[in-house]
PDB file of C-alpha atoms in Angstrom:
ATOM      1  CA  MET A 108      -6.025 -14.159 -29.889  1.00 50.00           C
ATOM      2  CA  LYS A 109      -9.402 -15.329 -28.472  1.00 48.00           C
ATOM      3  CA  ARG A 110      -7.955 -18.002 -26.476  1.00 50.00           C
ATOM      4  CA  TYR A 111      -5.185 -15.938 -24.708  1.00 45.00           C
ATOM      5  CA  PHE A 112      -7.759 -13.133 -23.753  1.00 46.00           C
ATOM      6  CA  LEU A 113     -10.106 -16.070 -22.102  1.00 46.00           C
ATOM      7  CA  ILE A 114      -6.829 -17.559 -20.388  1.00 49.00           C
ATOM      8  CA  PHE A 115      -5.960 -14.107 -18.780  1.00 48.00           C
ATOM      9  CA  ALA A 116      -9.524 -13.227 -17.884  1.00 50.00           C
ATOM     10  CA  ALA A 117      -9.607 -16.561 -15.903  1.00 50.00           C
ATOM     11  CA  PHE A 118      -6.395 -15.676 -14.346  1.00 49.00           C
ATOM     12  CA  ILE A 119      -7.628 -12.118 -13.207  1.00 50.00           C
ATOM     13  CA  GLY A 120     -10.672 -13.901 -11.951  1.00 52.00           C
ATOM     14  CA  LEU A 121      -9.017 -16.431  -9.922  1.00 50.00           C
ATOM     15  CA  LEU A 122      -7.039 -13.303  -8.372  1.00 50.00           C
ATOM     16  CA  SER A 123      -9.975 -11.348  -7.464  1.00 49.00           C
ATOM     17  CA  PRO A 124     -11.119 -13.105  -4.008  1.00 50.00           C
ATOM     18  CA  ILE A 125      -7.520 -12.627  -2.800  1.00 49.00           C
ATOM     19  CA  SER A 126      -6.905  -9.025  -3.621  1.00 47.00           C
ATOM     20  CA  CYS A 127      -6.254  -6.530  -0.828  1.00 49.00           C
ATOM     21  CA  SER A 128      -8.728  -3.952   0.211  1.00 48.00           C
ATOM     22  CA  VAL A 129      -7.936  -0.649   1.577  1.00 50.00           C
ATOM     23  CA  ASP A 130      -9.956   0.515   4.603  1.00 55.00           C
ATOM     24  CA  ASP A 131     -10.745   4.231   4.154  1.00 58.00           C
ATOM     25  CA  GLY A 132     -10.895   4.985   7.864  1.00 70.00           C
ATOM     26  CA  GLU A 133      -7.322   6.150   9.746  1.00 82.00           C
ATOM     27  CA  ASN A 134      -6.391   4.014  12.665  1.00 92.00           C
ATOM     28  CA  PHE A 135      -4.146   6.338  13.982  1.00 94.00           C
ATOM     29  CA  HIS A 136      -3.823  10.325  14.676  1.00 96.00           C
ATOM     30  CA  PHE A 137      -0.521  12.358  15.565  1.00 98.00           C
ATOM     31  CA  THR A 138      -0.153  14.112  19.011  1.00 98.00           C
ATOM     32  CA  PRO A 139       2.470  16.186  20.672  1.00 98.00           C
ATOM     33  CA  LEU A 140       4.211  14.320  23.485  1.00 98.00           C
ATOM     34  CA  ARG A 141       5.731  16.091  26.798  1.00 98.00           C
ATOM     35  CA  ILE A 142       9.018  16.529  26.925  1.00 98.00           C
ATOM     36  CA  ILE A 143      10.711  16.641  30.607  1.00 98.00           C
ATOM     37  CA  ASN A 144      14.372  16.895  29.960  1.00 98.00           C
ATOM     38  CA  ALA A 145      16.944  17.669  27.269  1.00 98.00           C
ATOM     39  CA  GLU A 146      20.798  17.144  27.400  1.00 98.00           C
ATOM     40  CA  LEU A 147      22.709  19.856  25.045  1.00 98.00           C
ATOM     41  CA  PRO A 148      26.449  20.713  25.292  1.00 98.00           C
ATOM     42  CA  GLU A 149      27.504  23.868  26.922  1.00 97.00           C
ATOM     43  CA  SER A 150      28.286  25.198  23.526  1.00 98.00           C
ATOM     44  CA  PHE A 151      28.199  24.447  19.937  1.00 98.00           C
ATOM     45  CA  VAL A 152      31.265  24.787  17.361  1.00 97.00           C
ATOM     46  CA  PHE A 153      30.357  26.465  14.345  1.00 95.00           C
ATOM     47  CA  GLY A 154      29.781  23.893  11.703  1.00 94.00           C
ATOM     48  CA  GLY A 155      29.627  21.304  14.111  1.00 96.00           C
ATOM     49  CA  SER A 156      26.849  18.542  14.440  1.00 97.00           C
ATOM     50  CA  TYR A 157      25.194  17.004  17.472  1.00 98.00           C
ATOM     51  CA  ASP A 158      23.065  14.455  18.810  1.00 98.00           C
ATOM     52  CA  ILE A 159      20.850  16.406  21.089  1.00 98.00           C
ATOM     53  CA  GLU A 160      19.247  13.769  23.645  1.00 98.00           C
ATOM     54  CA  VAL A 161      15.490  14.364  24.568  1.00 98.00           C
ATOM     55  CA  SER A 162      13.504  12.541  27.083  1.00 98.00           C
ATOM     56  CA  TYR A 163       9.498  12.437  26.874  1.00 98.00           C
ATOM     57  CA  ILE A 164       6.577  10.903  28.560  1.00 98.00           C
ATOM     58  CA  ARG A 165       4.856   8.023  26.815  1.00 98.00           C
ATOM     59  CA  PRO A 166       1.409   8.027  28.317  1.00 97.00           C
ATOM     60  CA  ASP A 167      -0.238   4.885  27.365  1.00 96.00           C
ATOM     61  CA  ASP A 168       0.782   1.375  25.486  1.00 95.00           C
ATOM     62  CA  CYS A 169      -1.342   2.928  22.247  1.00 95.00           C
ATOM     63  CA  THR A 170       0.913   5.906  21.890  1.00 97.00           C
ATOM     64  CA  PHE A 171       4.286   5.278  19.974  1.00 97.00           C
ATOM     65  CA  PHE A 172       7.420   7.672  19.001  1.00 98.00           C
ATOM     66  CA  ASN A 173       6.901   8.977  15.642  1.00 98.00           C
ATOM     67  CA  GLY A 174       9.650  11.688  15.440  1.00 98.00           C
ATOM     68  CA  PHE A 175      10.418  15.137  16.003  1.00 98.00           C
ATOM     69  CA  ASP A 176       9.160  18.595  14.927  1.00 98.00           C
ATOM     70  CA  VAL A 177      11.975  21.076  14.845  1.00 98.00           C
ATOM     71  CA  LEU A 178      10.378  24.361  13.857  1.00 98.00           C
ATOM     72  CA  GLN A 179      13.157  27.173  13.069  1.00 98.00           C
ATOM     73  CA  VAL A 180      11.482  30.130  14.460  1.00 98.00           C
ATOM     74  CA  ASP A 181      14.575  32.311  13.322  1.00 98.00           C
ATOM     75  CA  ASN A 182      18.198  31.896  12.595  1.00 97.00           C
ATOM     76  CA  THR A 183      18.878  30.675  15.829  1.00 98.00           C
ATOM     77  CA  THR A 184      15.616  29.722  17.734  1.00 98.00           C
ATOM     78  CA  ARG A 185      14.063  26.464  17.656  1.00 98.00           C
ATOM     79  CA  ASN A 186      10.894  24.989  18.925  1.00 98.00           C
ATOM     80  CA  VAL A 187      11.335  21.228  19.479  1.00 98.00           C
ATOM     81  CA  VAL A 188       8.303  18.931  20.007  1.00 98.00           C
ATOM     82  CA  VAL A 189       8.173  14.994  19.973  1.00 98.00           C
ATOM     83  CA  ILE A 190       5.368  13.557  17.913  1.00 98.00           C
ATOM     84  CA  GLY A 191       3.753  10.574  18.944  1.00 98.00           C
ATOM     85  CA  SER A 192       1.129   8.602  16.836  1.00 97.00           C
ATOM     86  CA  VAL A 193      -1.821   6.900  18.811  1.00 96.00           C
ATOM     87  CA  LEU A 194      -3.456   4.034  17.692  1.00 95.00           C
ATOM     88  CA  THR A 195      -7.372   4.737  17.592  1.00 90.00           C
ATOM     89  CA  ASP A 196      -8.707   1.298  16.806  1.00 80.00           C
ATOM     90  CA  GLU A 197      -7.675  -0.066  20.550  1.00 73.00           C
ATOM     91  CA  SER A 198     -10.515  -0.906  22.449  1.00 76.00           C
ATOM     92  CA  SER A 199      -8.282  -0.057  25.728  1.00 88.00           C
ATOM     93  CA  CYS A 200      -5.198   1.583  26.656  1.00 92.00           C
ATOM     94  CA  ASN A 201      -3.023   0.956  29.552  1.00 94.00           C
ATOM     95  CA  THR A 202      -1.552   4.125  31.355  1.00 95.00           C
ATOM     96  CA  LEU A 203       1.992   4.096  31.450  1.00 96.00           C
ATOM     97  CA  GLU A 204       3.677   7.532  32.153  1.00 97.00           C
ATOM     98  CA  GLU A 205       6.923   5.801  30.957  1.00 98.00           C
ATOM     99  CA  GLU A 206       9.840   8.005  30.442  1.00 98.00           C
ATOM    100  CA  ILE A 207      11.673   7.219  27.135  1.00 98.00           C
ATOM    101  CA  THR A 208      14.976   9.049  25.891  1.00 98.00           C
ATOM    102  CA  THR A 209      15.610   9.431  22.163  1.00 98.00           C
ATOM    103  CA  SER A 210      17.807  12.056  20.168  1.00 98.00           C
ATOM    104  CA  PHE A 211      17.902  13.943  16.709  1.00 98.00           C
ATOM    105  CA  ASN A 212      20.833  15.309  14.746  1.00 98.00           C
ATOM    106  CA  PHE A 213      21.461  19.240  14.917  1.00 98.00           C
ATOM    107  CA  SER A 214      23.882  20.965  12.561  1.00 98.00           C
ATOM    108  CA  VAL A 215      24.814  24.567  13.813  1.00 97.00           C
ATOM    109  CA  ARG A 216      24.989  26.945  10.804  1.00 97.00           C
ATOM    110  CA  PHE A 217      24.634  30.183  12.364  1.00 97.00           C
ATOM    111  CA  THR A 218      26.792  32.232  14.745  1.00 96.00           C
ATOM    112  CA  GLY A 219      25.382  33.558  18.166  1.00 97.00           C
ATOM    113  CA  THR A 220      23.524  31.894  20.764  1.00 98.00           C
ATOM    114  CA  TYR A 221      20.907  29.330  19.737  1.00 98.00           C
ATOM    115  CA  THR A 222      17.730  28.915  22.188  1.00 98.00           C
ATOM    116  CA  PHE A 223      16.097  25.945  21.950  1.00 98.00           C
ATOM    117  CA  ARG A 224      12.149  25.655  23.324  1.00 98.00           C
ATOM    118  CA  PHE A 225      11.174  22.097  24.006  1.00 98.00           C
ATOM    119  CA  TRP A 226       7.460  21.778  24.294  1.00 98.00           C
ATOM    120  CA  THR A 227       6.759  20.649  27.801  1.00 98.00           C
ATOM    121  CA  GLY A 228       2.859  20.688  27.252  1.00 98.00           C
ATOM    122  CA  GLU A 229      -0.139  23.098  28.300  1.00 97.00           C
ATOM    123  CA  ASP A 230      -0.887  24.784  31.822  1.00 96.00           C
ATOM    124  CA  THR A 231      -4.323  24.914  33.096  1.00 97.00           C
ATOM    125  CA  ASN A 232      -5.332  27.752  30.905  1.00 97.00           C
ATOM    126  CA  GLY A 233      -4.236  26.029  27.968  1.00 96.00           C
ATOM    127  CA  GLU A 234      -0.973  28.065  27.185  1.00 97.00           C
ATOM    128  CA  GLN A 235       1.968  26.371  25.450  1.00 97.00           C
ATOM    129  CA  GLN A 236       4.797  25.607  28.152  1.00 98.00           C
ATOM    130  CA  TYR A 237       8.331  25.244  27.097  1.00 98.00           C
ATOM    131  CA  LEU A 238      11.906  24.249  28.418  1.00 98.00           C
ATOM    132  CA  GLU A 239      14.035  26.837  27.138  1.00 98.00           C
ATOM    133  CA  ILE A 240      18.024  26.203  26.693  1.00 98.00           C
ATOM    134  CA  GLU A 241      20.446  28.494  25.432  1.00 98.00           C
ATOM    135  CA  VAL A 242      23.631  27.380  23.765  1.00 98.00           C
ATOM    136  CA  PRO A 243      26.156  29.684  22.624  1.00 98.00           C
ATOM    137  CA  VAL A 244      28.506  29.144  19.380  1.00 98.00           C
ATOM    138  CA  VAL A 245      31.938  29.049  19.637  1.00 95.00           C
ATOM    139  CA  PRO A 246      34.259  29.609  16.223  1.00 86.00           C
ATOM    140  CA  ASN A 247      35.772  26.551  15.074  1.00 76.00           C
ATOM    141  CA  ALA A 248      39.306  26.721  16.322  1.00 63.00           C
ATOM    142  CA  ILE A 249      40.333  25.417  12.812  1.00 59.00           C
ATOM    143  CA  ASN A 250      39.394  28.328  10.833  1.00 50.00           C
ATOM    144  CA  GLN A 251      41.259  31.031  13.062  1.00 47.00           C
TER     145      GLN A 251
END
């Protein structure tokens, strides 16, 4: 038994120098990205599912698309923000101001009119600014 323990201990000793270390510091942070345009249909069909195209500005080459934050304010109001991750361990970032278009899927679950509020940035007073688009919901013709 002692022999197996010594072999195991030697094996672990050999692996120790090549083990991974975890850096405690974060090398990125999240930031909202300015939306400049959104493409929605003229109306939704109740129960339907839609890809909503959103164009946003990538400010520099240290910022990358991370996803959407779609906050349900009430049944038919959504605040939409594009979330970017910014590398913080880069020594310099080149300004791009690149327009990028991506999309998210949206399912219609309520009747009435949906109001989408797409985050476009802040004004000079620090007030949040939004592009608002309303889309009415029409009944599903199959269910009539």
